[in-house]
Coordinates of C-alpha atoms and ligand atoms in Angstrom, one line a residue:
X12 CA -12.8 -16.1 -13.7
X13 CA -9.7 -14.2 -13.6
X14 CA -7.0 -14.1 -10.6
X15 CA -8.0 -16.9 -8.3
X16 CA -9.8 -19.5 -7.2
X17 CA -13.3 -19.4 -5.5
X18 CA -13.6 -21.2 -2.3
X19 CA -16.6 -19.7 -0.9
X20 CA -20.1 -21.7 -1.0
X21 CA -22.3 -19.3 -1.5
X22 CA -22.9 -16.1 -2.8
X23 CA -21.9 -13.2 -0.8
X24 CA -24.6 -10.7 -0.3
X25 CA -23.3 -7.5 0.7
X26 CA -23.7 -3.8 1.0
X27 CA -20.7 -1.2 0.4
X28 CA -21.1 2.1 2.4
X29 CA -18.6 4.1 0.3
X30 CA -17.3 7.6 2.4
X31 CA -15.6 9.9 -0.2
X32 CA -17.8 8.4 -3.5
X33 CA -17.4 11.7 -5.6
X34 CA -13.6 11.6 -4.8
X35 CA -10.4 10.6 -7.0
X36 CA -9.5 7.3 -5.5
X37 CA -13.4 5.9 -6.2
X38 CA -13.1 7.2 -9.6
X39 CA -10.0 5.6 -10.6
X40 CA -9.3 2.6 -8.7
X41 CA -12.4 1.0 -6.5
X42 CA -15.4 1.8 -9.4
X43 CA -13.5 0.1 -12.0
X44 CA -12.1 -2.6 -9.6
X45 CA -15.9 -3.3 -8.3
X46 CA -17.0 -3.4 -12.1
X47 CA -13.8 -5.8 -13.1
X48 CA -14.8 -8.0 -10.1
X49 CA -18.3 -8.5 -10.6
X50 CA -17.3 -9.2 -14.6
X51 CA -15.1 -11.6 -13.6
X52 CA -17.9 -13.6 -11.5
X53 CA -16.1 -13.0 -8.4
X54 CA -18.9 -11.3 -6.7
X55 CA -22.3 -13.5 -7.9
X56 CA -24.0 -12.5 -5.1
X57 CA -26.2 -9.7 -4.6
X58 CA -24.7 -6.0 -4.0
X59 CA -25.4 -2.5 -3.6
X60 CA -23.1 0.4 -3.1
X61 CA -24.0 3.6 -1.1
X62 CA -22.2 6.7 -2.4
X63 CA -21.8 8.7 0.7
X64 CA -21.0 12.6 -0.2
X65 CA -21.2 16.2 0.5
X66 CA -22.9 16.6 -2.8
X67 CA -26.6 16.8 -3.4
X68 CA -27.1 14.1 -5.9
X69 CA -30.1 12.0 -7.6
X70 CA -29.6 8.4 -7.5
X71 CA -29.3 8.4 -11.4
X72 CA -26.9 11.5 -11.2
X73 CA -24.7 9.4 -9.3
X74 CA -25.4 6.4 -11.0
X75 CA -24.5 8.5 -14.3
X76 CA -21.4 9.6 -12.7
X77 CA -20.1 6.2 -11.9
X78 CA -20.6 5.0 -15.2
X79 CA -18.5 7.7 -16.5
X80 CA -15.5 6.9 -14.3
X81 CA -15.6 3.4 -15.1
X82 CA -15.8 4.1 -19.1
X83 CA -12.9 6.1 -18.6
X84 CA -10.7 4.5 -15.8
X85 CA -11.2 0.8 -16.8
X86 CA -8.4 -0.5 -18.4
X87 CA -9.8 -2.4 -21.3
X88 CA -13.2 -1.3 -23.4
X89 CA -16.7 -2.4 -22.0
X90 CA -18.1 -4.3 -24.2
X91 CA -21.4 -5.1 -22.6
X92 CA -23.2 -1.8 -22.1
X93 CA -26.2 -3.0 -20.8
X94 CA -24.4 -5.2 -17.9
X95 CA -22.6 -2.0 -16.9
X96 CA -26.2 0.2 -16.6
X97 CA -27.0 -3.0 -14.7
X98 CA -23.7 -2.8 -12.7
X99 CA -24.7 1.0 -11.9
X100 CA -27.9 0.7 -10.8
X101 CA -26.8 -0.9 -7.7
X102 CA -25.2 2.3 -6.5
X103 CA -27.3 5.0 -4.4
X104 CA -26.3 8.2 -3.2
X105 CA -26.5 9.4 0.4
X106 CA -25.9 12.6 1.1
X107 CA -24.2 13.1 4.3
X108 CA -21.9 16.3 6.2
X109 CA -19.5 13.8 8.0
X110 CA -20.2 16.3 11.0
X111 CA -23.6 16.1 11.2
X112 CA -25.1 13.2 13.1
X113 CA -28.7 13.7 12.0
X114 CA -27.3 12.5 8.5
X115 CA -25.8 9.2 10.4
X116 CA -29.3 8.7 11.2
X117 CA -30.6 9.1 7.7
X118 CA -27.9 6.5 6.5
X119 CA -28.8 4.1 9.1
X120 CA -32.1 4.0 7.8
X121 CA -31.0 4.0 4.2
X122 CA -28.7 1.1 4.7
X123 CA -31.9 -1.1 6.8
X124 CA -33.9 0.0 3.3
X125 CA -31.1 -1.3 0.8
X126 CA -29.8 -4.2 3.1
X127 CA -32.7 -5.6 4.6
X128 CA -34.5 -6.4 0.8
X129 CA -37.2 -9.5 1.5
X130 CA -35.1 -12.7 1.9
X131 CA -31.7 -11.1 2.0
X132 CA -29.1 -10.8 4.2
X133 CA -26.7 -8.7 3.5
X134 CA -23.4 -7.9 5.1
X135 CA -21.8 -4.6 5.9
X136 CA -18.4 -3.0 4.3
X137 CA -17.9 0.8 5.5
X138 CA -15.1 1.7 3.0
X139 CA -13.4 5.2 4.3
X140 CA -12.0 6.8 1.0
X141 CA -11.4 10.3 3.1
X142 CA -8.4 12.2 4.4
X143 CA -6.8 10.5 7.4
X144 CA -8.1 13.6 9.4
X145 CA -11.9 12.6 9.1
X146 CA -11.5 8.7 9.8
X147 CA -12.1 9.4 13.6
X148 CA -15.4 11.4 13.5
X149 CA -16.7 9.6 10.9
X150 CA -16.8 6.3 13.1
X151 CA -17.8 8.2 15.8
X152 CA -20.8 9.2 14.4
X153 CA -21.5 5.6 13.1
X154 CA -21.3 4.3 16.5
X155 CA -24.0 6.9 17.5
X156 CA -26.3 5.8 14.8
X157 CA -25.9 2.4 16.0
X158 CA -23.8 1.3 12.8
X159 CA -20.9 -0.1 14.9
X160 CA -20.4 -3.9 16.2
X161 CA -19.8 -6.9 14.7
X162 CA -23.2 -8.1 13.0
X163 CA -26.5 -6.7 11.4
X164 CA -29.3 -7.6 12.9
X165 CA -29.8 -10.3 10.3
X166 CA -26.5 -12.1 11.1
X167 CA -24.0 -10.7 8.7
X168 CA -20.6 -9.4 9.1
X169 CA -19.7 -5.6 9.7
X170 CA -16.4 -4.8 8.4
X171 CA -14.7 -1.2 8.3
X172 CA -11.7 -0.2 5.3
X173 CA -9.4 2.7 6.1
X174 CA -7.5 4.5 3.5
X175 CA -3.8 5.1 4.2
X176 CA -2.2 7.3 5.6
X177 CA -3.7 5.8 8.7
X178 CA -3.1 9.0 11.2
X179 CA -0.3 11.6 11.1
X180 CA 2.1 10.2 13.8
X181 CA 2.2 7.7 16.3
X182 CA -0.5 10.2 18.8
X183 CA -2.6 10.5 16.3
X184 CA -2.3 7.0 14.8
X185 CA -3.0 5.5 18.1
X186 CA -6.1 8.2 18.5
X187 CA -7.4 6.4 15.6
X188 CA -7.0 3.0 16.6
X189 CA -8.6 3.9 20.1
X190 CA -11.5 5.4 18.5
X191 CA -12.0 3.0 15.7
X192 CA -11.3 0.2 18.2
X193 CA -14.0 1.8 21.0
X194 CA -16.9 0.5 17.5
X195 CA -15.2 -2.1 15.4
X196 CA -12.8 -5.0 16.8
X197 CA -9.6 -5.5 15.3
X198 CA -10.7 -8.7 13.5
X199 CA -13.2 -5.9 11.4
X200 CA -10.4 -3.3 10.6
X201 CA -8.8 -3.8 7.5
X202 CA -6.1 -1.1 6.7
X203 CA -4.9 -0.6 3.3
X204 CA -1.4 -0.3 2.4
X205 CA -2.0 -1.3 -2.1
X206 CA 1.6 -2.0 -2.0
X207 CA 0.6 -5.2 -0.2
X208 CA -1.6 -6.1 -3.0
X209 CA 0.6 -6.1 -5.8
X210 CA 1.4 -9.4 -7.3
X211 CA 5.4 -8.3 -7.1
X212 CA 5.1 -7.6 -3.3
X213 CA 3.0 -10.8 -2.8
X214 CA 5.6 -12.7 -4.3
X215 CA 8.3 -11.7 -2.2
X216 CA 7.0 -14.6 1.0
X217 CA 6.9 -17.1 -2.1
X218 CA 10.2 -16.4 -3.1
X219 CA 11.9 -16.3 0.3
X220 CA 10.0 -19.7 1.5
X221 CA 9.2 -21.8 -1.0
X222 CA 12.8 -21.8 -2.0
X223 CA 15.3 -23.7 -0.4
X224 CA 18.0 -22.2 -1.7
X225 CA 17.9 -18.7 -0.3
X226 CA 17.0 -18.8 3.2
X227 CA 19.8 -20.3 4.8
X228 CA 21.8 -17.3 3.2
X229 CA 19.5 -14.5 4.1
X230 CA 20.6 -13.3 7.0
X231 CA 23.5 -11.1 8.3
X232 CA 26.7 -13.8 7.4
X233 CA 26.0 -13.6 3.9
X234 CA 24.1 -10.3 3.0
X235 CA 25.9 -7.0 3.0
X236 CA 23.0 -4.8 2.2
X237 CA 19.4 -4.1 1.6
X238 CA 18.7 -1.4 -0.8
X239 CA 15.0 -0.4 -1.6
X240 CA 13.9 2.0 -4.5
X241 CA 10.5 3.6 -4.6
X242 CA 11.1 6.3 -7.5
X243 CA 9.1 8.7 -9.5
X244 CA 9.5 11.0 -12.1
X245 CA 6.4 12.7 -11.6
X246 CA 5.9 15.3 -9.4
X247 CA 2.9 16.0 -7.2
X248 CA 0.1 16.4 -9.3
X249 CA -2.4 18.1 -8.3
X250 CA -2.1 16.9 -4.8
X251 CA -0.7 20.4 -3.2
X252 CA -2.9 20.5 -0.2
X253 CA -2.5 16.8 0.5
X254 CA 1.0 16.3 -0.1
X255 CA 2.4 19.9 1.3
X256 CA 1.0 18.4 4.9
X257 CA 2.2 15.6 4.7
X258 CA 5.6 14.5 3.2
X259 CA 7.3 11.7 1.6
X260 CA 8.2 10.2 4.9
X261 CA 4.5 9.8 5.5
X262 CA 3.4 9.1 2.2
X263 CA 5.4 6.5 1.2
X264 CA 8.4 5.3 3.9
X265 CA 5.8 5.1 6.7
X266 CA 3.9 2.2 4.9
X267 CA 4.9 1.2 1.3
X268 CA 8.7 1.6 2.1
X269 CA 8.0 0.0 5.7
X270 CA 6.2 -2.7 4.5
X271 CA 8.5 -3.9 1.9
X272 CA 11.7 -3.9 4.7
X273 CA 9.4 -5.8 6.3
X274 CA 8.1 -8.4 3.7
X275 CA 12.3 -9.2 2.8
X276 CA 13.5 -9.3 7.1
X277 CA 10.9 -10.9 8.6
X278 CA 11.1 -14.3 9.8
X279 CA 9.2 -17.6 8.2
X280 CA 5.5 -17.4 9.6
X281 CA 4.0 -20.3 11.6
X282 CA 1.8 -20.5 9.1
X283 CA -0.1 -18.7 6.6
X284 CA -2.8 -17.4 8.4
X285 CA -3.1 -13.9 8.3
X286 CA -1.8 -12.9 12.0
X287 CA 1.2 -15.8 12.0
X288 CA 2.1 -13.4 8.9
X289 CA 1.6 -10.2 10.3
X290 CA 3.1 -10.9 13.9
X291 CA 6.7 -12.0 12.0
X292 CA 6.1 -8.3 10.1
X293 CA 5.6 -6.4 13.5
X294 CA 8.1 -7.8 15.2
X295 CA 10.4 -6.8 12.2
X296 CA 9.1 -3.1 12.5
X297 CA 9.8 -3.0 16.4
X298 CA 13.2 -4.1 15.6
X299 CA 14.3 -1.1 13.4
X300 CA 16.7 1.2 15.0
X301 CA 15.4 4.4 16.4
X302 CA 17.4 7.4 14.3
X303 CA 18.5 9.6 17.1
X304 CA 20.1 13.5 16.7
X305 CA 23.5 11.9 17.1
X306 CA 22.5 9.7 14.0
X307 CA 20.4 11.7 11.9
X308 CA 23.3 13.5 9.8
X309 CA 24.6 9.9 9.3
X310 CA 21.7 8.1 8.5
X311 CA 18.8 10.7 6.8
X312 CA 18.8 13.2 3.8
X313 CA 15.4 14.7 2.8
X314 CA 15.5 16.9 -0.2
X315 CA 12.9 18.8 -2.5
X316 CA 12.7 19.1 -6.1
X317 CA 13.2 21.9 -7.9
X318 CA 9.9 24.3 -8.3
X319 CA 8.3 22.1 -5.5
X320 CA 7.1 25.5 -3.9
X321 CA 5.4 27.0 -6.5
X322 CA 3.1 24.2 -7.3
X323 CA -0.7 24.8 -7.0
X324 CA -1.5 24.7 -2.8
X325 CA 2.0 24.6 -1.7
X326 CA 3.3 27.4 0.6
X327 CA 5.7 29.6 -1.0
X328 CA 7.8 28.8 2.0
X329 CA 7.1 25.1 2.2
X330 CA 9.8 22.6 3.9
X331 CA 8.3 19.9 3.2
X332 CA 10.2 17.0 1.3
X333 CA 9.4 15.3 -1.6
X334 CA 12.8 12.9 -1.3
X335 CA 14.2 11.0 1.6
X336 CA 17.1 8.2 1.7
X337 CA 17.6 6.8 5.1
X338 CA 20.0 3.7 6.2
X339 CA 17.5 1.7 8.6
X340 CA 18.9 -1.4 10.7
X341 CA 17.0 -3.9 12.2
X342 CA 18.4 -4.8 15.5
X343 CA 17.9 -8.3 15.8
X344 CA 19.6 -11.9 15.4
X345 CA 19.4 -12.2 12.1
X346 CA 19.8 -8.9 10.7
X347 CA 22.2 -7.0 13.3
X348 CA 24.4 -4.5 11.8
X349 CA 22.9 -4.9 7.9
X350 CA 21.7 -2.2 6.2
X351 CA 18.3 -1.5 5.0
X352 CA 19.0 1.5 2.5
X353 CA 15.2 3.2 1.6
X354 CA 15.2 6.0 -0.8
X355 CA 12.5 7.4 -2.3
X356 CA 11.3 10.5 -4.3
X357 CA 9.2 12.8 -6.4
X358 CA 10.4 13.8 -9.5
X359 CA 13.2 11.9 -9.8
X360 CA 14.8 10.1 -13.0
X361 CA 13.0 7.0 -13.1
X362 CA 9.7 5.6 -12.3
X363 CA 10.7 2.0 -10.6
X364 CA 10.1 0.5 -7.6
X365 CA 13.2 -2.3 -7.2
X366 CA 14.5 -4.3 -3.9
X367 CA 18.4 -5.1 -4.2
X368 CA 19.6 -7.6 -1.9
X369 CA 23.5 -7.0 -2.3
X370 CA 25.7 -10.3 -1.1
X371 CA 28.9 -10.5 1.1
X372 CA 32.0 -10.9 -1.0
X373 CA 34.1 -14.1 -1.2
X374 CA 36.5 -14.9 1.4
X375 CA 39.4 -13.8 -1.1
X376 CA 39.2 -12.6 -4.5
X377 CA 41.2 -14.5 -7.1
X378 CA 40.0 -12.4 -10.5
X379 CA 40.9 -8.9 -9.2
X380 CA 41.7 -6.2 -6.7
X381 CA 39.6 -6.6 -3.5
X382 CA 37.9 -3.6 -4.3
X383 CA 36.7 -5.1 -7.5
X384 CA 34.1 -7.6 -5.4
X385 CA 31.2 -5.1 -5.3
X386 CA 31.1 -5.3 -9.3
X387 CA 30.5 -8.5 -9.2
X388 CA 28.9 -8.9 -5.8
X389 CA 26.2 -11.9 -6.0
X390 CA 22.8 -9.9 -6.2
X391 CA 19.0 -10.7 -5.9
X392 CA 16.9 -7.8 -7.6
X393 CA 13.1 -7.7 -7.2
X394 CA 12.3 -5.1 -9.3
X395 CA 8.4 -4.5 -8.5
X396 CA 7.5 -2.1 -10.8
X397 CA 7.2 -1.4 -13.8
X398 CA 8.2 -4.5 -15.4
X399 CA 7.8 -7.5 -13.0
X400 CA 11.5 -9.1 -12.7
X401 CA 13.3 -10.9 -10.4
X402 CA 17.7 -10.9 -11.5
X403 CA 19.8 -13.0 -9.8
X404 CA 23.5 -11.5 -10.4
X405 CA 26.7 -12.9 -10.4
X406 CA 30.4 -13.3 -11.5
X407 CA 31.2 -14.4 -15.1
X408 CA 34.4 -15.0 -17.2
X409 CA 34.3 -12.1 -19.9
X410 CA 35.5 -14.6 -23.2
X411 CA 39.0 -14.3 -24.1
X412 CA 42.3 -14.9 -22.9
X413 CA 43.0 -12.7 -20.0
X414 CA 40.6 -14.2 -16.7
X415 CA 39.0 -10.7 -16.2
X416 CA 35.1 -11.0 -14.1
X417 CA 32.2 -9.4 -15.1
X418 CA 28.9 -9.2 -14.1
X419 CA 25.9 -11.2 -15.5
X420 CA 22.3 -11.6 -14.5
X421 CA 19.9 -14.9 -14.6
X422 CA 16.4 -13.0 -15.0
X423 CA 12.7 -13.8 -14.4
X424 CA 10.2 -11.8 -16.3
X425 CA 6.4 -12.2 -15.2
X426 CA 5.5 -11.2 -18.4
X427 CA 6.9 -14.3 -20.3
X428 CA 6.5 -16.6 -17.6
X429 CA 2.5 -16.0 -17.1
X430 CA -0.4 -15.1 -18.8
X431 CA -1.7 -11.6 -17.6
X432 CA -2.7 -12.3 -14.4
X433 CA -5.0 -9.1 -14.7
X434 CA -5.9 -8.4 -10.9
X435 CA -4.8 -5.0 -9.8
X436 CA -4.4 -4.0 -6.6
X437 CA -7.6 -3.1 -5.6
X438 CA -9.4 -5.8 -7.4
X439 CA -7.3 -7.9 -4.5
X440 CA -7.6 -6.2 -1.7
X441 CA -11.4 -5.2 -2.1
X442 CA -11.9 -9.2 -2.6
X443 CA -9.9 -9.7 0.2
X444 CA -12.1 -7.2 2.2
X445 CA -15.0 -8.9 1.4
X446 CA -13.7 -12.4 2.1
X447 CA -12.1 -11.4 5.3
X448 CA -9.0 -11.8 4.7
X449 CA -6.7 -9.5 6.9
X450 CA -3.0 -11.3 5.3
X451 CA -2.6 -7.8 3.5
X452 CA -3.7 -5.5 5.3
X453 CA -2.0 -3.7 8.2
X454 CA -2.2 -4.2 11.5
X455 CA -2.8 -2.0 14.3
X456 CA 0.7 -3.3 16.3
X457 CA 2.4 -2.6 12.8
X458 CA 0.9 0.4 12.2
X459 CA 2.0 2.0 15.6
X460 CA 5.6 0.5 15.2
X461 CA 6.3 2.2 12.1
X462 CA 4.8 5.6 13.0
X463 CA 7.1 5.5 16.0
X464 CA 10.2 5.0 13.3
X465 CA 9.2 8.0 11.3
X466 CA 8.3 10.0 14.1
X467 CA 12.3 9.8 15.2
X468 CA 13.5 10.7 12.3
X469 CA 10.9 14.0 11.8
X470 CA 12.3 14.9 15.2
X471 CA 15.1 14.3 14.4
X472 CA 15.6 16.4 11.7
X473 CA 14.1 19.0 13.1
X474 CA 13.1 21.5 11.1
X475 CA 16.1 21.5 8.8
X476 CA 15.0 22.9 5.4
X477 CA 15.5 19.9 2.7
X478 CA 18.2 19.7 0.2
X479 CA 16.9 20.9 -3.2
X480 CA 17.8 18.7 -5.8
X481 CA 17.0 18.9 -9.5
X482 CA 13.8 17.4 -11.4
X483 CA 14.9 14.4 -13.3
X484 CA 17.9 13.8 -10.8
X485 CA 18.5 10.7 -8.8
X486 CA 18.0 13.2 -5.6
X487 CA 20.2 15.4 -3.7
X488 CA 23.8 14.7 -3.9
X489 CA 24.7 13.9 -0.3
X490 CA 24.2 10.6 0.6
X491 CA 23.8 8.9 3.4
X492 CA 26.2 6.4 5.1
Ligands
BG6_23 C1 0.4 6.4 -2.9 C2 1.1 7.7 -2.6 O1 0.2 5.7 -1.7 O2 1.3 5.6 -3.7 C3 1.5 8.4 -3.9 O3 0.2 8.5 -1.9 C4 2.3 7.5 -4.8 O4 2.2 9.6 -3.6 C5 1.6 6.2 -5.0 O5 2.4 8.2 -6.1 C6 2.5 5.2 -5.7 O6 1.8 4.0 -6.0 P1 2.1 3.1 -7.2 O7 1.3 1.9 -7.0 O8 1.8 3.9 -8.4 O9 3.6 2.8 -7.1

């Protein structure tokens, strides 16, 4: 068994109502994570999935179609065919118009059918894989058919999974926590944010606290500044439609960029239980400094790569941005007055996700001009993808005669440290899902805290065209500061 230990008794039994089965995220990430989990023996118990789709499809169509994607996505070779036809023929397709409730009905029944098999109990997962805009009328409509509250008739848990981006703003966001909190309590609602299950990201809480040595310097004596990377240099794929509507600033700051300001500011939790964890992160996110008009030229640029408009489902006159660098600061004790630098972008030079943590200089400066501190300012460097590193960077006597400083770096490589640890992701968070653990996944408070932060800068900004900046660049050359 690969990833962690089991701690559960007995075998889960458990149904998967899959929304959005013939789309791109079940294809690549949850078939093969489902497949990888049940190889591993972290799933012994007894499963179905239900495919719901638009499409008309035969069970074995579907069934054929799954197999496909896994062959393909999975990132080693299947080796055992016969376990994989096995595998598939626990998935069944529904077809279903995610208007229509008469289909609801027809799923109810289908899911009473598949879960209510002699002598088993099985629980529930509803797994939305759907554009944000469809979330609230598809749990509408499962509250009609009676698919809502906490248990099945037979006892076992109901649980619902929602895809990010979890709304479009704060309205909506809070829209969609209304509605999917009038059917499923909070402790049901696991929101996805797959930054949060990346062993880099998990690591950040082990590295701040179960250290001594950091924590009594992590705070606004000793660090000068918080700079987080999330680059790529690919462009939109073929994600017009999606991405046109909806902006880095939503795609990425809102949760992944959010979420890791969070993970580095937030305060040690009471515990470890999943709300003592996520109440230190919301209270982090409800700190952050509002950007205002007065502080928007300061503090924001958004810029869009080169050619951005004439990719496939853009408009021609698109404004939307595909970069955005903005200087956060968390008003609070600990943190007042230190910037949190996020940039992030499309296109760009690089593909790395890295957190620099950038320490105050020395009282006076012995080996140099003052100026010559930030060379070899004391660093921490999380670098999260794509290889797994923690530096720590400091000062060091270059050999020689003449004292001259340079810098040097003490690294951590996951690579040689561990063996493969092998889970992705999704393998976590799906386990997590199903084990009920809500550590993380995001919380409604959260959620609304860090819509309400990008919502002020969007209106901010207005409707300021983007700076374009050049494919392969490090973004537009203001900066912000
Ligand atoms: C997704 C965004 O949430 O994260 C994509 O929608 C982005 O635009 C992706 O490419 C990045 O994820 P990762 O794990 O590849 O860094």
């Amino acid at each position: 068994m690969k990833g962690r230990e089991h701690v559960r008794d007995e075998p889960l039994n458990f149904t998967i109502v899959l929304f959005g089965a013939n789309g791109d995220l079940a294809a690549r990430k949850l078939y093969p994570s489902l497949y990888q989990l049940v190889l591993w023996g972290h799933l012994p118990g007894a499963y179905r999935i239900l495919g719901v789709g638009r499409r008309d499809l035969t069970h074995e169509e579907f069934r054929r179609q799954v197999r496909d994607k896994i062959i393909m996505f999975s990132s080693g070779t299947i080796d055992d065919m016969e376990h994989l036809e096995y595998f598939c023929s626990r998935f069944f397709h529904v077809r279903l118009d995610i208007e229509r409730i008469e289909d609801y009905y027809s799923l109810q029944k289908e899911i009473m059918h598949v879960s209510g098999e002699p002598g088993l109990c099985s629980h529930l997962l509803f797994y939305l894989s759907t554009p944000p805009s469809l979330a609230s009328v598809i749990v509408r409509n499962l509250r009609e058919a009676g698919l809502g509250g906490k248990h099945m008739e037979c006892g076992g848990w109901r649980r619902i999974v929602v895809e990010k981006p979890y709304g479009t703003d704060l309205r909506s966001a809070k829209e969609l926590n209304a509605e999917i909190g009038s059917v499923f309590g909070e402790e049901q609602i696991f929101r996805i944010d797959h930054y949060l299950g990346k062993e880099t990201v998990q690591n950040i809480l082990v590295f701040r606290f179960s250290n001594g040595i950091f924590e009594p310097l992590w705070n606004r004596h000793h660090i000068a500044r918080v700079e987080i990377t999330i680059a790529e240099n690919f462009g939109i794929r073929d994600r017009g439609a999606f991405y046109d509507q909806t902006g880095l600033l939503r795609d990425i700051i809102q949760n992944h960029g959010l979420q890791l300001l969070a993970s580095i500011a937030m305060e040690p939790p009471v515990d470890l239980a999943a709300d003592s964890v996520r109440d230190e992160k919301a209270k982090v996110l409800r700190s952050i400094r509002r950007v205002s008009p007065q502080s928007v030229e300061r503090a924001v640029v958004l810029g869009q790569y080169e050619g951005y408009r004439a990719e496939r489902q853009v408009a021609q006159d698109s404004m939307t941005e595909t970069f955005a660098a903005v200087d956060f600061f968390v008003d609070n004790w600990r943190w007042k007055g230190v910037p949190f630098f996020i940039r992030a972008g499309k296109n760009l030079a690089e593909t790395l996700t890295e957190i620099v943590i950038t320490f105050a200089c020395p009282p006076q400066n012995f080996f140099g001009p003052p100026e010559s501190c930030s060379y070899t300012a004391n660093q921490v460097i999380l670098r999260i993808q794509p290889e797994e590193t923690i530096a720590i960077r400091f000062g060091a006597k270059r050999p020689g005669e003449s004292v001259i400083t340079d810098p040097v770096y003490m690294r951590f490589n996951y690579r040689d440290s561990f063996a493969d640890p092998g889970m992705t992701p999704y393998h976590r968070l799906l386990l997590d899902a199903l084990e009920g653990n809500q550590m993380n996944f995001i919380r409604q408070d959260s959620v609304e805290y860090s819509w309400a932060v990008i919502d002020a800068i969007r209106e901010a900004v207005g409707g300021k065209m983007p700076e374009i900046y050049p494919v392969g660049s490090w973004g537009p050359s203001r900066t912000v500061g």
